[in-house]
Tab-separated table of C-alpha atoms and ligand atoms in Angstrom:
chain	number	residue	atom	x	y	z
A	1	MET	CA	-41.766	-4.724	176.981
A	2	GLU	CA	-42.612	-5.295	180.654
A	3	LYS	CA	-39.732	-5.101	183.125
A	4	ILE	CA	-38.889	-7.873	185.553
A	5	ALA	CA	-36.413	-7.893	188.457
A	6	ILE	CA	-34.757	-11.138	189.516
A	7	ILE	CA	-33.108	-11.260	192.913
A	8	GLY	CA	-30.106	-13.604	193.059
A	9	ALA	CA	-27.726	-14.904	190.393
A	10	GLY	CA	-27.480	-18.487	191.621
A	11	ILE	CA	-28.496	-21.245	189.223
A	12	SER	CA	-32.195	-20.480	189.899
A	13	GLY	CA	-31.943	-16.751	189.173
A	14	LEU	CA	-29.727	-17.265	186.115
A	15	SER	CA	-31.975	-19.883	184.565
A	16	THR	CA	-35.084	-17.809	185.385
A	17	ALA	CA	-33.475	-14.871	183.571
A	18	HIS	CA	-32.899	-17.042	180.496
A	19	PHE	CA	-36.444	-18.396	180.511
A	20	LEU	CA	-37.895	-14.871	180.682
A	21	LYS	CA	-35.487	-12.759	178.657
A	22	ASP	CA	-37.352	-12.984	175.364
A	23	LYS	CA	-40.615	-11.877	176.929
A	24	TYR	CA	-39.403	-9.290	179.474
A	25	GLU	CA	-36.672	-6.744	179.958
A	26	VAL	CA	-34.750	-8.599	182.670
A	27	THR	CA	-32.500	-7.160	185.396
A	28	VAL	CA	-30.761	-9.533	187.828
A	29	PHE	CA	-29.540	-8.217	191.200
A	30	GLU	CA	-26.772	-10.193	192.938
A	31	LYS	CA	-25.270	-9.298	196.295
A	32	GLU	CA	-21.905	-10.952	195.607
A	33	ASN	CA	-19.395	-9.760	193.007
A	34	ARG	CA	-19.902	-12.777	190.745
A	35	PRO	CA	-22.640	-15.237	189.813
A	36	GLY	CA	-23.211	-18.780	191.123
A	37	GLY	CA	-24.459	-18.675	194.753
A	38	LEU	CA	-23.817	-22.152	196.154
A	39	ILE	CA	-22.049	-23.300	192.984
A	40	ARG	CA	-19.338	-20.621	193.170
A	41	CYS	CA	-15.696	-21.716	193.066
A	42	ARG	CA	-12.433	-19.893	193.609
A	43	ARG	CA	-8.772	-20.662	192.975
A	44	VAL	CA	-6.397	-21.265	195.888
A	45	ASN	CA	-2.769	-21.299	194.663
A	46	GLY	CA	-4.188	-22.212	191.263
A	47	ASN	CA	-6.236	-25.165	192.640
A	48	LEU	CA	-10.022	-25.094	192.246
A	49	PHE	CA	-11.977	-24.774	195.513
A	50	HIS	CA	-15.741	-25.401	195.339
A	51	ILE	CA	-16.773	-23.143	198.212
A	52	CYS	CA	-19.669	-25.538	198.824
A	53	GLY	CA	-19.729	-29.244	197.921
A	54	GLY	CA	-18.174	-30.318	194.630
A	55	HIS	CA	-21.001	-29.786	192.185
A	56	VAL	CA	-21.605	-32.291	189.398
A	57	PHE	CA	-24.451	-32.259	186.903
A	58	ASN	CA	-27.063	-34.721	185.708
A	59	SER	CA	-30.836	-34.810	185.449
A	60	LYS	CA	-33.779	-37.136	185.079
A	61	ARG	CA	-35.802	-34.368	183.368
A	62	GLN	CA	-35.479	-34.392	179.591
A	63	ASP	CA	-36.692	-30.775	179.204
A	64	VAL	CA	-34.035	-29.607	181.681
A	65	LEU	CA	-31.297	-31.581	179.916
A	66	LYS	CA	-32.393	-30.232	176.538
A	67	TRP	CA	-32.306	-26.632	177.763
A	68	PHE	CA	-29.028	-27.062	179.660
A	69	TRP	CA	-27.194	-28.610	176.719
A	70	SER	CA	-28.493	-25.865	174.421
A	71	LYS	CA	-26.296	-23.517	176.474
A	72	PHE	CA	-23.111	-25.611	176.433
A	73	ILE	CA	-21.091	-27.686	173.980
A	74	GLN	CA	-21.510	-30.958	175.808
A	75	ASN	CA	-18.413	-32.952	174.884
A	76	GLU	CA	-16.115	-29.980	174.397
A	77	GLU	CA	-16.856	-28.230	177.687
A	78	PHE	CA	-17.774	-31.181	179.924
A	79	SER	CA	-16.529	-34.720	180.633
A	80	LYS	CA	-18.776	-37.623	181.472
A	81	THR	CA	-17.506	-39.460	184.516
A	82	ASP	CA	-18.457	-42.724	186.196
A	83	ARG	CA	-19.333	-42.311	189.810
A	84	ASN	CA	-17.049	-44.404	192.001
A	85	SER	CA	-17.820	-43.912	195.667
A	86	CYS	CA	-16.979	-45.785	198.800
A	87	VAL	CA	-17.665	-45.882	202.510
A	88	PHE	CA	-14.665	-45.640	204.846
A	89	MET	CA	-15.573	-47.849	207.776
A	90	ASP	CA	-13.778	-47.769	211.153
A	91	LYS	CA	-10.256	-49.054	210.768
A	92	GLY	CA	-9.579	-52.103	212.879
A	93	ASP	CA	-13.218	-53.180	213.046
A	94	ASN	CA	-12.770	-56.913	212.750
A	95	SER	CA	-16.221	-57.424	211.296
A	96	LEU	CA	-14.849	-56.189	207.974
A	97	VAL	CA	-12.931	-57.828	205.232
A	98	HIS	CA	-12.065	-54.376	203.826
A	99	ASP	CA	-11.965	-50.910	205.394
A	100	ASN	CA	-13.289	-49.319	202.210
A	101	ILE	CA	-16.667	-50.638	201.175
A	102	PRO	CA	-17.859	-49.664	197.696
A	103	TYR	CA	-21.049	-47.631	197.477
A	104	PRO	CA	-23.919	-48.344	197.800
A	105	ILE	CA	-23.074	-50.316	200.902
A	106	GLU	CA	-26.262	-52.438	200.790
A	107	ASN	CA	-24.970	-54.148	197.631
A	108	HIS	CA	-21.600	-54.986	199.144
A	109	MET	CA	-22.560	-56.835	202.293
A	110	TYR	CA	-20.658	-59.842	200.945
A	111	LEU	CA	-17.490	-57.976	201.943
A	112	PHE	CA	-18.374	-58.270	205.629
A	113	ASN	CA	-17.657	-61.319	207.779
A	114	ASP	CA	-20.108	-64.225	208.089
A	115	GLU	CA	-21.653	-62.965	211.307
A	116	VAL	CA	-22.579	-59.548	209.835
A	117	GLN	CA	-23.835	-61.120	206.631
A	118	LYS	CA	-26.041	-63.539	208.584
A	119	LYS	CA	-27.579	-60.638	210.525
A	120	PHE	CA	-28.128	-58.657	207.319
A	121	TYR	CA	-29.993	-61.506	205.593
A	122	ALA	CA	-32.056	-62.101	208.754
A	123	ASP	CA	-32.929	-58.372	208.650
A	124	LEU	CA	-34.140	-58.700	205.054
A	125	ASP	CA	-36.409	-61.597	206.067
A	126	GLU	CA	-37.727	-59.509	208.967
A	127	ILE	CA	-38.427	-56.569	206.610
A	128	ASP	CA	-40.413	-58.845	204.293
A	129	LYS	CA	-42.513	-60.013	207.243
A	130	VAL	CA	-43.130	-56.603	208.778
A	131	LYS	CA	-43.352	-54.321	205.715
A	132	GLY	CA	-44.275	-56.842	203.015
A	133	LEU	CA	-42.430	-57.377	199.745
A	134	ASN	CA	-43.457	-54.156	198.030
A	135	ALA	CA	-43.422	-51.422	200.651
A	136	LYS	CA	-44.055	-48.002	199.125
A	137	PHE	CA	-42.593	-44.616	199.931
A	138	THR	CA	-45.718	-43.694	201.887
A	139	ASP	CA	-45.402	-46.769	204.135
A	140	TYR	CA	-42.697	-45.106	206.245
A	141	GLU	CA	-43.356	-42.642	209.046
A	142	SER	CA	-40.052	-40.767	208.926
A	143	PHE	CA	-36.610	-40.781	207.325
A	144	GLY	CA	-35.317	-42.786	210.331
A	145	ASP	CA	-38.150	-45.304	209.971
A	146	PHE	CA	-37.371	-45.600	206.239
A	147	LEU	CA	-33.667	-46.294	206.764
A	148	ARG	CA	-34.352	-48.797	209.560
A	149	TRP	CA	-37.084	-50.672	207.675
A	150	ARG	CA	-35.714	-50.451	204.139
A	151	PHE	CA	-32.165	-51.633	204.870
A	152	GLY	CA	-32.501	-53.445	208.220
A	153	LYS	CA	-31.192	-52.856	211.720
A	154	THR	CA	-27.639	-54.064	211.118
A	155	LEU	CA	-26.962	-51.620	208.288
A	156	TYR	CA	-28.920	-48.891	210.081
A	157	ASP	CA	-26.701	-49.207	213.178
A	158	MET	CA	-23.378	-49.478	211.402
A	159	TYR	CA	-23.867	-46.982	208.562
A	160	PHE	CA	-27.149	-45.193	207.943
A	161	GLU	CA	-27.764	-43.847	211.426
A	162	PRO	CA	-24.236	-42.630	212.289
A	163	TYR	CA	-23.708	-41.137	208.815
A	164	ASN	CA	-27.056	-39.380	208.572
A	165	LYS	CA	-26.911	-38.156	212.163
A	166	LYS	CA	-23.675	-36.369	211.337
A	167	VAL	CA	-25.282	-34.763	208.287
A	168	TRP	CA	-28.668	-33.923	209.815
A	169	ARG	CA	-27.640	-33.325	213.446
A	170	ARG	CA	-31.027	-34.473	214.692
A	171	ASP	CA	-33.111	-37.503	215.577
A	172	LEU	CA	-33.831	-39.031	212.154
A	173	THR	CA	-37.356	-39.997	213.209
A	174	THR	CA	-38.176	-36.263	213.294
A	175	VAL	CA	-37.278	-35.850	209.595
A	176	PRO	CA	-40.509	-36.259	207.607
A	177	MET	CA	-40.702	-38.409	204.476
A	178	SER	CA	-43.068	-36.096	202.616
A	179	TRP	CA	-40.350	-34.048	200.915
A	180	MET	CA	-37.879	-36.857	200.170
A	181	GLU	CA	-39.867	-38.400	197.384
A	182	GLY	CA	-37.671	-39.188	194.380
A	183	LYS	CA	-34.514	-38.435	196.377
A	184	LEU	CA	-34.042	-41.760	198.149
A	185	PRO	CA	-32.860	-45.091	196.745
A	186	MET	CA	-35.636	-47.681	197.100
A	187	PRO	CA	-34.035	-51.115	196.590
A	188	THR	CA	-36.315	-54.047	197.411
A	189	THR	CA	-35.092	-56.799	199.707
A	190	GLN	CA	-34.928	-59.107	196.683
A	191	GLU	CA	-32.777	-56.622	194.765
A	192	MET	CA	-30.396	-56.371	197.720
A	193	ARG	CA	-30.159	-60.176	197.907
A	194	ASP	CA	-29.577	-60.425	194.143
A	195	ASN	CA	-27.099	-57.545	193.981
A	196	ASN	CA	-25.021	-59.142	196.740
A	197	ALA	CA	-25.228	-62.596	195.198
A	198	ASN	CA	-24.226	-61.266	191.769
A	199	LYS	CA	-21.737	-58.686	193.094
A	200	VAL	CA	-23.356	-55.905	191.032
A	201	GLU	CA	-21.194	-52.794	190.758
A	202	GLU	CA	-22.315	-49.183	191.104
A	203	LYS	CA	-21.954	-48.594	187.359
A	204	ALA	CA	-25.158	-50.556	186.761
A	205	PHE	CA	-27.311	-47.965	188.611
A	206	VAL	CA	-29.150	-44.812	187.562
A	207	HIS	CA	-27.160	-41.637	188.350
A	208	SER	CA	-23.982	-43.651	188.210
A	209	THR	CA	-22.535	-41.155	185.760
A	210	PHE	CA	-22.354	-37.383	185.885
A	211	TRP	CA	-21.109	-34.454	183.847
A	212	TYR	CA	-18.346	-32.162	185.039
A	213	GLU	CA	-16.809	-29.047	183.492
A	214	LYS	CA	-13.361	-29.459	181.956
A	215	ASN	CA	-12.349	-26.039	183.334
A	216	ASN	CA	-13.313	-24.041	186.425
A	217	GLY	CA	-15.847	-26.489	187.900
A	218	SER	CA	-19.384	-25.289	188.482
A	219	GLN	CA	-18.228	-21.647	188.336
A	220	TYR	CA	-17.965	-22.269	184.602
A	221	ILE	CA	-21.716	-22.946	184.425
A	222	ALA	CA	-22.542	-19.775	186.346
A	223	ASP	CA	-20.166	-17.566	184.347
A	224	LYS	CA	-21.411	-18.856	181.007
A	225	LEU	CA	-25.095	-18.550	181.952
A	226	ALA	CA	-24.491	-14.989	183.165
A	227	GLU	CA	-23.003	-13.981	179.799
A	228	GLY	CA	-25.363	-11.703	177.880
A	229	LEU	CA	-27.668	-11.145	180.889
A	230	TYR	CA	-27.958	-7.781	182.611
A	231	VAL	CA	-26.678	-8.631	186.098
A	232	ILE	CA	-25.969	-5.906	188.647
A	233	TYR	CA	-23.397	-7.308	191.083
A	234	ASN	CA	-22.592	-6.117	194.608
A	235	SER	CA	-26.245	-5.158	195.085
A	236	ASN	CA	-27.611	-6.617	198.280
A	237	ILE	CA	-31.341	-6.025	197.944
A	238	ASN	CA	-32.790	-5.017	201.303
A	239	SER	CA	-35.942	-3.333	200.082
A	240	ILE	CA	-38.481	-4.373	197.445
A	241	GLU	CA	-41.323	-1.919	197.651
A	242	LYS	CA	-44.745	-1.875	196.060
A	243	ASN	CA	-45.663	1.457	194.491
A	244	GLY	CA	-49.134	1.274	192.941
A	245	GLU	CA	-48.966	-1.401	190.233
A	246	LYS	CA	-45.151	-1.330	190.121
A	247	TRP	CA	-42.358	-2.762	192.235
A	248	VAL	CA	-39.372	-0.593	193.171
A	249	VAL	CA	-35.973	-2.277	193.529
A	250	CYS	CA	-32.809	-0.190	193.944
A	251	GLY	CA	-34.691	2.940	192.846
A	252	LYS	CA	-35.864	1.311	189.575
A	253	GLU	CA	-39.425	0.402	188.670
A	254	PHE	CA	-40.456	-3.097	187.581
A	255	ASP	CA	-43.738	-4.754	186.608
A	256	LYS	CA	-42.831	-8.071	188.218
A	257	VAL	CA	-40.290	-9.569	190.611
A	258	VAL	CA	-38.898	-13.098	190.891
A	259	TYR	CA	-37.106	-13.614	194.187
A	260	CYS	CA	-34.421	-16.367	194.218
A	261	GLY	CA	-32.738	-15.634	197.563
A	262	ASN	CA	-33.734	-16.852	201.021
A	263	ILE	CA	-37.405	-16.802	202.045
A	264	LYS	CA	-36.460	-15.737	205.589
A	265	ASP	CA	-35.005	-12.507	204.154
A	266	MET	CA	-37.780	-12.173	201.602
A	267	ILE	CA	-40.539	-11.648	204.136
A	268	LYS	CA	-38.459	-8.907	205.773
A	269	VAL	CA	-37.416	-6.953	202.670
A	270	VAL	CA	-40.665	-6.979	200.722
A	271	LYS	CA	-42.921	-4.042	201.565
A	272	GLY	CA	-46.466	-3.981	200.258
A	273	ILE	CA	-47.481	-7.606	200.847
A	274	ASP	CA	-48.946	-8.720	204.142
A	275	PHE	CA	-46.912	-11.703	205.324
A	276	SER	CA	-48.297	-11.771	208.879
A	277	LYS	CA	-50.122	-15.063	208.280
A	278	TYR	CA	-46.830	-16.760	207.395
A	279	GLU	CA	-44.267	-14.884	209.463
A	280	LEU	CA	-43.977	-17.231	212.425
A	281	GLU	CA	-43.737	-20.348	210.300
A	282	VAL	CA	-41.135	-18.856	207.962
A	283	GLU	CA	-39.058	-17.623	210.876
A	284	ALA	CA	-39.216	-21.097	212.439
A	285	LEU	CA	-38.000	-22.904	209.289
A	286	LYS	CA	-35.012	-25.029	210.161
A	287	TYR	CA	-31.801	-25.430	208.193
A	288	HIS	CA	-28.197	-26.185	208.680
A	289	GLY	CA	-24.901	-25.068	207.242
A	290	THR	CA	-21.744	-26.767	206.021
A	291	THR	CA	-18.056	-26.040	206.399
A	292	ALA	CA	-16.231	-26.974	203.207
A	293	VAL	CA	-12.567	-27.643	203.923
A	294	PHE	CA	-10.331	-27.503	200.873
A	295	CYS	CA	-7.401	-29.925	201.042
A	296	GLU	CA	-4.860	-31.785	199.032
A	297	ILE	CA	-4.990	-35.549	199.622
A	298	ASP	CA	-3.377	-38.735	198.341
A	299	LYS	CA	-4.358	-39.789	194.828
A	300	ASN	CA	-7.196	-42.332	194.931
A	301	PRO	CA	-9.823	-43.692	192.544
A	302	TYR	CA	-12.920	-42.253	194.285
A	303	SER	CA	-15.464	-39.542	193.508
A	304	TRP	CA	-17.067	-39.362	196.949
A	305	ILE	CA	-15.950	-41.019	200.207
A	306	TYR	CA	-18.545	-41.381	202.972
A	307	GLN	CA	-17.432	-41.368	206.599
A	308	PRO	CA	-19.936	-42.867	209.053
A	309	SER	CA	-17.275	-43.368	211.738
A	310	LYS	CA	-17.764	-41.488	215.012
A	311	GLN	CA	-13.976	-40.957	215.049
A	312	HIS	CA	-14.468	-38.197	212.492
A	313	GLU	CA	-16.661	-35.136	212.751
A	314	SER	CA	-16.624	-34.745	208.970
A	315	HIS	CA	-19.038	-36.885	206.987
A	316	ARG	CA	-17.895	-36.793	203.369
A	317	ILE	CA	-14.804	-36.247	201.256
A	318	ILE	CA	-15.416	-35.074	197.688
A	319	CYS	CA	-12.408	-35.896	195.541
A	320	THR	CA	-12.806	-32.931	193.189
A	321	GLY	CA	-9.264	-33.455	191.905
A	322	ASN	CA	-10.538	-36.602	190.197
A	323	PHE	CA	-13.320	-34.727	188.366
A	324	ALA	CA	-11.011	-32.625	186.153
A	325	GLU	CA	-7.245	-32.538	185.834
A	326	SER	CA	-7.430	-28.713	185.636
A	327	ASN	CA	-8.706	-28.630	189.239
A	328	ASN	CA	-5.207	-29.578	190.436
A	329	SER	CA	-2.390	-27.108	189.969
A	330	ASP	CA	1.136	-27.364	191.177
A	331	LEU	CA	0.488	-30.141	193.706
A	332	PRO	CA	3.191	-32.621	194.726
A	333	GLU	CA	3.307	-35.853	192.697
A	334	GLY	CA	0.607	-38.309	193.810
A	335	ARG	CA	-1.674	-35.644	195.338
A	336	ILE	CA	-5.076	-34.262	194.258
A	337	THR	CA	-7.546	-31.676	195.572
A	338	ALA	CA	-10.598	-32.571	197.682
A	339	THR	CA	-13.272	-31.020	199.865
A	340	VAL	CA	-13.851	-32.430	203.344
A	341	GLU	CA	-17.338	-31.565	204.606
A	342	PHE	CA	-18.412	-30.815	208.178
A	343	THR	CA	-21.973	-29.993	209.126
A	344	ASP	CA	-22.289	-26.462	210.592
A	345	ALA	CA	-19.461	-24.195	211.668
A	346	ILE	CA	-16.167	-25.568	212.963
A	347	SER	CA	-13.055	-23.663	214.017
A	348	LYS	CA	-9.811	-23.882	212.055
A	349	GLU	CA	-8.143	-25.488	215.109
A	350	ASP	CA	-10.768	-28.246	215.208
A	351	ILE	CA	-10.521	-28.704	211.445
A	352	LEU	CA	-6.773	-29.286	211.717
A	353	GLU	CA	-7.257	-31.772	214.595
A	354	ASN	CA	-9.885	-33.675	212.590
A	355	LEU	CA	-7.789	-33.774	209.432
A	356	LYS	CA	-5.015	-35.587	211.314
A	357	LYS	CA	-7.338	-38.582	211.834
A	358	ILE	CA	-8.616	-38.839	208.261
A	359	PRO	CA	-6.991	-41.347	205.887
A	360	LEU	CA	-5.319	-40.138	202.651
A	361	HIS	CA	-3.187	-37.558	204.543
A	362	PRO	CA	-5.294	-34.426	203.944
A	363	LYS	CA	-3.373	-31.147	204.060
A	364	TYR	CA	-5.395	-27.998	204.789
A	365	LEU	CA	-5.502	-25.347	202.050
A	366	ASP	CA	-8.542	-23.196	202.865
A	367	HIS	CA	-12.081	-23.385	204.240
A	368	LYS	CA	-15.465	-21.690	203.932
A	369	TYR	CA	-18.495	-21.897	206.185
A	370	ASN	CA	-21.805	-21.606	204.325
A	371	LYS	CA	-24.594	-20.792	206.761
A	372	TYR	CA	-27.487	-22.019	204.586
A	373	THR	CA	-26.845	-25.299	202.774
A	374	TYR	CA	-29.609	-27.743	203.745
A	375	PRO	CA	-33.226	-26.616	204.175
A	376	ILE	CA	-35.126	-28.821	206.607
A	377	GLN	CA	-38.849	-29.195	206.187
A	378	ASP	CA	-41.455	-30.291	208.652
A	379	ALA	CA	-44.718	-31.949	207.694
A	380	ASN	CA	-46.387	-28.581	206.983
A	381	THR	CA	-43.633	-26.667	205.184
A	382	ARG	CA	-44.570	-27.602	201.647
A	383	ASN	CA	-48.211	-26.618	202.034
A	384	MET	CA	-47.323	-23.363	203.701
A	385	ILE	CA	-44.915	-22.416	200.867
A	386	LYS	CA	-47.513	-23.380	198.272
A	387	GLU	CA	-50.118	-21.112	199.889
A	388	LEU	CA	-47.629	-18.270	200.200
A	389	LYS	CA	-46.691	-18.601	196.512
A	390	LYS	CA	-50.341	-18.404	195.541
A	391	ASP	CA	-50.925	-15.335	197.716
A	392	VAL	CA	-47.929	-13.317	196.516
A	393	SER	CA	-48.395	-14.124	192.833
A	394	LYS	CA	-51.576	-12.003	192.885
A	395	ASN	CA	-49.192	-9.053	193.344
A	396	ASN	CA	-46.967	-10.010	190.399
A	397	PHE	CA	-44.399	-11.249	192.875
A	398	PHE	CA	-42.936	-14.748	192.470
A	399	PHE	CA	-40.228	-16.821	194.072
A	400	THR	CA	-38.199	-19.935	193.287
A	401	GLY	CA	-34.906	-21.548	194.404
A	402	ARG	CA	-33.470	-23.858	197.026
A	403	PHE	CA	-33.917	-21.455	199.952
A	404	ALA	CA	-36.887	-19.562	198.530
A	405	ASP	CA	-38.924	-22.751	198.086
A	406	TRP	CA	-37.139	-24.360	201.068
A	407	GLU	CA	-36.589	-27.488	199.012
A	408	TYR	CA	-33.730	-29.941	198.763
A	409	TYR	CA	-33.081	-28.998	195.105
A	410	ASN	CA	-30.111	-30.107	193.079
A	411	MET	CA	-29.030	-27.768	190.293
A	412	ASP	CA	-31.147	-29.542	187.724
A	413	VAL	CA	-34.217	-29.580	189.968
A	414	ALA	CA	-33.719	-25.866	190.657
A	415	ILE	CA	-33.603	-25.275	186.880
A	416	GLY	CA	-36.743	-27.409	186.471
A	417	ALA	CA	-38.580	-25.442	189.177
A	418	ALA	CA	-37.593	-22.154	187.496
A	419	MET	CA	-38.757	-23.524	184.145
A	420	ASP	CA	-42.142	-24.529	185.583
A	421	LEU	CA	-42.625	-21.151	187.250
A	422	CYS	CA	-41.609	-19.148	184.176
A	423	SER	CA	-44.062	-21.010	181.956
A	424	LYS	CA	-46.793	-19.381	184.077
A	425	ILE	CA	-45.414	-15.822	184.271
B	501	FAD	C1	-23.035	-29.420	200.013
B	501	FAD	C2	-23.854	-29.333	198.767
B	501	FAD	C3	-23.514	-30.102	197.664
B	501	FAD	C4	-24.302	-30.043	196.506
B	501	FAD	N1	-23.947	-30.800	195.424
B	501	FAD	C5	-24.682	-30.743	194.294
B	501	FAD	C6	-24.271	-31.459	193.129
B	501	FAD	O1	-23.248	-32.146	193.105
B	501	FAD	N2	-25.079	-31.373	192.012
B	501	FAD	C7	-26.207	-30.597	191.985
B	501	FAD	O2	-26.878	-30.568	190.953
B	501	FAD	N3	-26.588	-29.880	193.080
B	501	FAD	C8	-25.861	-29.929	194.216
B	501	FAD	N4	-26.233	-29.174	195.308
B	501	FAD	C9	-27.439	-28.327	195.221
B	501	FAD	C10	-27.161	-26.969	194.537
B	501	FAD	O3	-26.130	-26.305	195.184
B	501	FAD	C11	-28.415	-26.083	194.597
B	501	FAD	O4	-29.535	-26.743	194.121
B	501	FAD	C12	-28.289	-24.795	193.770
B	501	FAD	O5	-27.021	-24.255	193.793
B	501	FAD	C13	-29.322	-23.813	194.299
B	501	FAD	O6	-29.277	-22.624	193.538
B	501	FAD	P1	-30.215	-21.391	193.902
B	501	FAD	O7	-29.986	-20.390	192.852
B	501	FAD	O8	-31.571	-21.875	194.162
B	501	FAD	O9	-29.683	-20.842	195.308
B	501	FAD	P2	-28.293	-20.167	195.675
B	501	FAD	O10	-27.184	-20.852	194.996
B	501	FAD	O11	-28.267	-20.079	197.158
B	501	FAD	O12	-28.394	-18.722	195.029
B	501	FAD	C14	-29.023	-17.631	195.640
B	501	FAD	C15	-28.339	-16.369	195.118
B	501	FAD	O13	-29.071	-15.232	195.551
B	501	FAD	C16	-28.162	-14.256	196.024
B	501	FAD	N5	-28.926	-13.428	196.979
B	501	FAD	C17	-29.550	-13.851	198.107
B	501	FAD	N6	-30.151	-12.830	198.715
B	501	FAD	C18	-29.905	-11.732	197.978
B	501	FAD	C19	-30.264	-10.372	198.103
B	501	FAD	N7	-30.986	-9.908	199.130
B	501	FAD	N8	-29.827	-9.492	197.170
B	501	FAD	C20	-29.087	-9.934	196.101
B	501	FAD	N9	-28.725	-11.215	195.946
B	501	FAD	C21	-29.138	-12.116	196.854
B	501	FAD	C22	-27.057	-15.077	196.640
B	501	FAD	O14	-25.860	-14.334	196.791
B	501	FAD	C23	-26.934	-16.210	195.645
B	501	FAD	O15	-26.061	-15.890	194.595
B	501	FAD	C24	-25.457	-29.217	196.462
B	501	FAD	C25	-25.785	-28.443	197.571
B	501	FAD	C26	-24.998	-28.495	198.709
B	501	FAD	C27	-25.376	-27.638	199.883
């Protein structure tokens, strides 16, 4: 049997190992002491802290769902939950009937006062005139252009721009559309009119439900997928060297390598492939990080709370305590766990100052800064990665994963990408 080395035991590396284990002798190298990468969780005083986000699972791909559920006992190990999100608008803004607007905001404009509603409907008429009734994904020049001309100026100014600027930390017109396909909601102006007129709730939309583990959050997925695989933990791979037809990793020889770490590291640690053509572009790839602040907060009915307000530096609260009862341990009556997210690094002092201003009385429990959370593409990134993949595969070297492919993958899309790659190896 040929030997294959997989670098990284995140969801990409773990699923790759499963897809290849019947055909190859598989060894997975992971620099941390447990599997999961971005989906890792840890307990803080018994409460479950997702060190990044608050991962939930669903997929549009039937082959991914079929594979995933072959690894788990769906209804025993997971619960299906309805998504119930809202937008916390600025308190005291007299244009609102409520401070908390259900998500998606464009279907709840009837909760705003007459003046805002009038502007919103005038915006929809303007969109019809300028973009036509059936504008396509390719009709927008940038993410900023899309938000402005899909939802109108009023909503852009009061929600989409301030919220997304906090997340992206850049001019939204510099974010290209090319890599957002399939990731953005595309309601037509008529749907927005109808949804407001009929007061349609979020439950009626695709992705309005998700699966969540009954115990241990997304760490449960990683731990279970790692079972039965040969994973060598605490092995930070800083050299992958070509030796004739073989690859040498950690002193062991392999026929093939699948790299599921970060492409910026990859081009430095791999010896035996000439990356000079790609080096500058890979080094220039942009990204940002996230500080996940673990808190206890007041009990509430929400899954996610979006915070466009400039009063807060954080942009989202994930109410993980509502996803599974076992996430909360020994909290005072009426309190649940949650993650408050800040883009990039923020000091503990600033976190504490910010928490004071957030509704639901968050109390700090812990925090973790993750340097790489969102890859940011430019118009050329996808092509460059595609070329690079083609070039390295000639050497029996392959790569896949969120920061290897530099793609905005969710877990299921990362599994799908691994599945597609493995069908060719
Ligand atoms: C804030 C946030 C919220 C999210 N929420 C969701 C959600 O709700 N649902 C969802 O489906 N997806 C969500 N995602 C996306 C999801 O986290 C990713 O798609 C997925 O975890 C990517 O897995 P990966 O294996 O590609 O990468 P990673 O998880 O980054 O795994 C890479 C692994 O490689 C290891 N590694 C790297 N370099 C080396 C080396 N040199 N030697 C050894 N090991 C190495 C790392 O330690 C790590 O374990 C979210 C992402 C973020 C940032």
